[in-house]
Amino acid sequence: MKPTVYIETSVIGYLTARPSRALATAGYQQVTREWWSTAPERFDLVASALVVDEAAAGGPDAARSRPDALGAAALLDATPEAEDLTRNLLDLGAFPYRATGDAAHIAIAATNGVTYLATWNFRHIANAAMRTRIEGACREAGYEPPVICTPSELLGNDDGDNPT
């Protein structure tokens, strides 16, 4: 059985954006494309309607290519349990209230038993200072949190083995 990866919206953004001249952004784009080229063989990819909605925002050219990329991912439901966990994540200070969508990504992944959550969102999701709060809130609610990581952390090693 392959590990499951929830694809957060920033990954789709870097995957489908025009190549950037900014060095860090260009690096994230390249890593994302490299990871994406083998990810479906190594992982079960999932997302949610929230990712679809967020990916549809922005410039029309970029927004047109994002649904095609998301076609590789099964969509998870935002269940009442995920909504409850989203509120808990906010109430316990794991996310500011203005980042409700980011909390919902974690909650949807956790309540669906997802192994990894891939993101380039360092402000609220892949944030080491908040990780303890995120994990604590998930566990307090009875869910194992997904491992929050970037696509570069899921590339695996040189011999092609799964990172798990």
Short mmCIF file of C-alpha atoms in Angstrom, two decimals:
data_model
loop_
_atom_site.label_atom_id
_atom_site.label_comp_id
_atom_site.label_asym_id
_atom_site.label_seq_id
_atom_site.Cartn_x
_atom_site.Cartn_y
_atom_site.Cartn_z
CA MET A 1 0.00 0.00 0.00
CA LYS A 2 1.36 3.42 -0.99
CA PRO A 3 1.51 6.29 1.49
CA THR A 4 -1.08 9.02 0.96
CA VAL A 5 -0.12 12.65 0.26
CA TYR A 6 -2.54 15.57 0.59
CA ILE A 7 -1.60 18.15 -2.02
CA GLU A 8 -2.02 21.63 -0.52
CA THR A 9 -2.75 24.48 -2.93
CA SER A 10 0.76 26.00 -2.90
CA VAL A 11 2.14 22.82 -4.49
CA ILE A 12 -0.29 23.14 -7.39
CA GLY A 13 0.61 26.81 -7.68
CA TYR A 14 4.32 26.09 -8.03
CA LEU A 15 3.63 23.16 -10.36
CA THR A 16 1.59 25.17 -12.85
CA ALA A 17 3.12 28.67 -12.64
CA ARG A 18 5.26 30.18 -15.37
CA PRO A 19 8.95 29.79 -14.56
CA SER A 20 10.02 32.46 -12.12
CA ARG A 21 13.14 34.60 -12.29
CA ALA A 22 13.33 34.68 -8.49
CA LEU A 23 15.90 32.08 -7.52
CA ALA A 24 14.09 30.56 -4.52
CA THR A 25 10.76 30.42 -6.34
CA ALA A 26 12.36 28.88 -9.41
CA GLY A 27 13.94 26.26 -7.16
CA TYR A 28 10.61 25.41 -5.55
CA GLN A 29 9.05 25.15 -9.00
CA GLN A 30 11.77 22.81 -10.26
CA VAL A 31 11.60 20.57 -7.18
CA THR A 32 7.82 20.45 -7.40
CA ARG A 33 7.91 19.42 -11.06
CA GLU A 34 10.56 16.81 -10.38
CA TRP A 35 8.59 15.35 -7.48
CA TRP A 36 5.30 15.48 -9.38
CA SER A 37 6.77 13.51 -12.30
CA THR A 38 7.03 10.37 -10.14
CA ALA A 39 4.63 11.11 -7.27
CA PRO A 40 1.63 9.20 -8.69
CA GLU A 41 3.76 6.06 -8.95
CA ARG A 42 4.95 6.33 -5.36
CA PHE A 43 2.00 7.87 -3.51
CA ASP A 44 -1.76 7.98 -3.46
CA LEU A 45 -2.40 11.68 -4.14
CA VAL A 46 -5.38 13.39 -2.54
CA ALA A 47 -6.70 16.93 -2.24
CA SER A 48 -10.04 18.51 -1.30
CA ALA A 49 -12.68 20.82 -2.70
CA LEU A 50 -10.93 23.57 -0.74
CA VAL A 51 -7.78 23.02 -2.83
CA VAL A 52 -9.88 23.09 -6.02
CA ASP A 53 -11.51 26.37 -4.96
CA GLU A 54 -8.22 27.99 -3.94
CA ALA A 55 -6.53 26.82 -7.14
CA ALA A 56 -9.28 28.40 -9.24
CA ALA A 57 -8.42 31.83 -7.80
CA GLY A 58 -5.78 34.08 -9.30
CA GLY A 59 -4.87 34.90 -12.86
CA PRO A 60 -6.99 33.23 -15.52
CA ASP A 61 -4.04 31.67 -17.38
CA ALA A 62 -2.65 29.94 -14.31
CA ALA A 63 -6.09 28.99 -13.01
CA ARG A 64 -6.88 27.18 -16.29
CA SER A 65 -3.98 24.73 -15.93
CA ARG A 66 -4.49 23.92 -12.25
CA PRO A 67 -7.58 21.68 -12.56
CA ASP A 68 -5.70 19.42 -14.99
CA ALA A 69 -2.90 18.97 -12.46
CA LEU A 70 -5.42 18.20 -9.73
CA GLY A 71 -6.90 15.45 -11.89
CA ALA A 72 -4.22 13.13 -10.50
CA ALA A 73 -5.60 13.56 -6.98
CA ALA A 74 -8.69 11.98 -5.43
CA LEU A 75 -10.82 14.52 -3.56
CA LEU A 76 -11.47 14.07 0.16
CA ASP A 77 -14.61 15.34 1.84
CA ALA A 78 -14.63 18.10 4.43
CA THR A 79 -16.63 16.10 6.96
CA PRO A 80 -18.25 17.46 10.14
CA GLU A 81 -15.27 15.93 11.99
CA ALA A 82 -12.89 17.97 9.82
CA GLU A 83 -14.92 21.11 10.53
CA ASP A 84 -14.73 20.41 14.27
CA LEU A 85 -10.97 19.85 14.08
CA THR A 86 -10.57 23.07 12.07
CA ARG A 87 -12.29 24.98 14.89
CA ASN A 88 -10.08 23.25 17.48
CA LEU A 89 -6.92 24.16 15.54
CA LEU A 90 -8.05 27.79 15.49
CA ASP A 91 -9.24 27.89 19.11
CA LEU A 92 -5.99 26.33 20.39
CA GLY A 93 -3.91 28.91 18.53
CA ALA A 94 -2.35 26.51 16.04
CA PHE A 95 -3.50 28.91 13.30
CA PRO A 96 -4.65 32.52 13.36
CA TYR A 97 -8.33 32.90 12.54
CA ARG A 98 -7.44 34.62 9.26
CA ALA A 99 -5.83 31.31 8.18
CA THR A 100 -8.97 29.19 8.52
CA GLY A 101 -8.35 27.60 5.12
CA ASP A 102 -4.88 26.50 6.16
CA ALA A 103 -6.29 24.93 9.33
CA ALA A 104 -8.93 23.18 7.21
CA HIS A 105 -6.25 21.58 5.01
CA ILE A 106 -4.67 20.03 8.12
CA ALA A 107 -8.05 18.97 9.50
CA ILE A 108 -9.20 17.33 6.27
CA ALA A 109 -5.92 15.44 5.97
CA ALA A 110 -5.89 14.36 9.62
CA THR A 111 -9.50 13.20 9.78
CA ASN A 112 -8.97 11.16 6.61
CA GLY A 113 -5.84 9.45 7.92
CA VAL A 114 -3.50 10.97 5.34
CA THR A 115 0.20 10.16 5.84
CA TYR A 116 1.79 13.36 4.45
CA LEU A 117 0.65 16.89 3.69
CA ALA A 118 2.82 18.46 0.97
CA THR A 119 3.01 22.26 1.03
CA TRP A 120 5.21 25.26 0.29
CA ASN A 121 3.20 27.38 2.76
CA PHE A 122 5.83 28.21 5.38
CA ARG A 123 3.80 30.95 7.05
CA HIS A 124 1.08 28.83 8.61
CA ILE A 125 1.47 25.16 7.66
CA ALA A 126 5.13 24.11 7.31
CA ASN A 127 6.04 26.26 10.27
CA ALA A 128 8.29 24.64 12.86
CA ALA A 129 7.16 27.12 15.55
CA MET A 130 3.53 26.02 15.12
CA ARG A 131 4.10 22.30 14.53
CA THR A 132 3.74 21.32 18.20
CA ARG A 133 0.40 23.13 18.46
CA ILE A 134 -0.86 21.60 15.21
CA GLU A 135 0.14 18.08 16.23
CA GLY A 136 -1.18 18.54 19.78
CA ALA A 137 -4.57 19.78 18.60
CA CYS A 138 -4.92 16.85 16.19
CA ARG A 139 -3.96 14.28 18.80
CA GLU A 140 -6.17 15.88 21.45
CA ALA A 141 -9.08 15.41 19.05
CA GLY A 142 -8.12 11.76 18.49
CA TYR A 143 -6.38 12.07 15.11
CA GLU A 144 -2.82 11.40 14.10
CA PRO A 145 -1.60 14.52 12.27
CA PRO A 146 -0.14 14.15 8.78
CA VAL A 147 3.59 14.67 8.43
CA ILE A 148 3.83 18.23 7.13
CA CYS A 149 6.57 18.51 4.54
CA THR A 150 7.63 20.03 1.24
CA PRO A 151 7.80 18.14 -2.05
CA SER A 152 11.60 18.18 -1.73
CA GLU A 153 11.30 16.09 1.43
CA LEU A 154 9.23 13.53 -0.50
CA LEU A 155 11.65 13.11 -3.39
CA GLY A 156 13.10 10.00 -1.84
CA ASN A 157 16.68 8.93 -2.15
CA ASP A 158 18.91 8.14 -5.11
CA ASP A 159 18.05 4.45 -5.26
CA GLY A 160 14.36 5.19 -5.90
CA ASP A 161 13.05 3.86 -2.58
CA ASN A 162 9.97 5.33 -0.98
CA PRO A 163 10.81 7.82 1.77
CA THR A 164 8.76 5.77 4.20
#
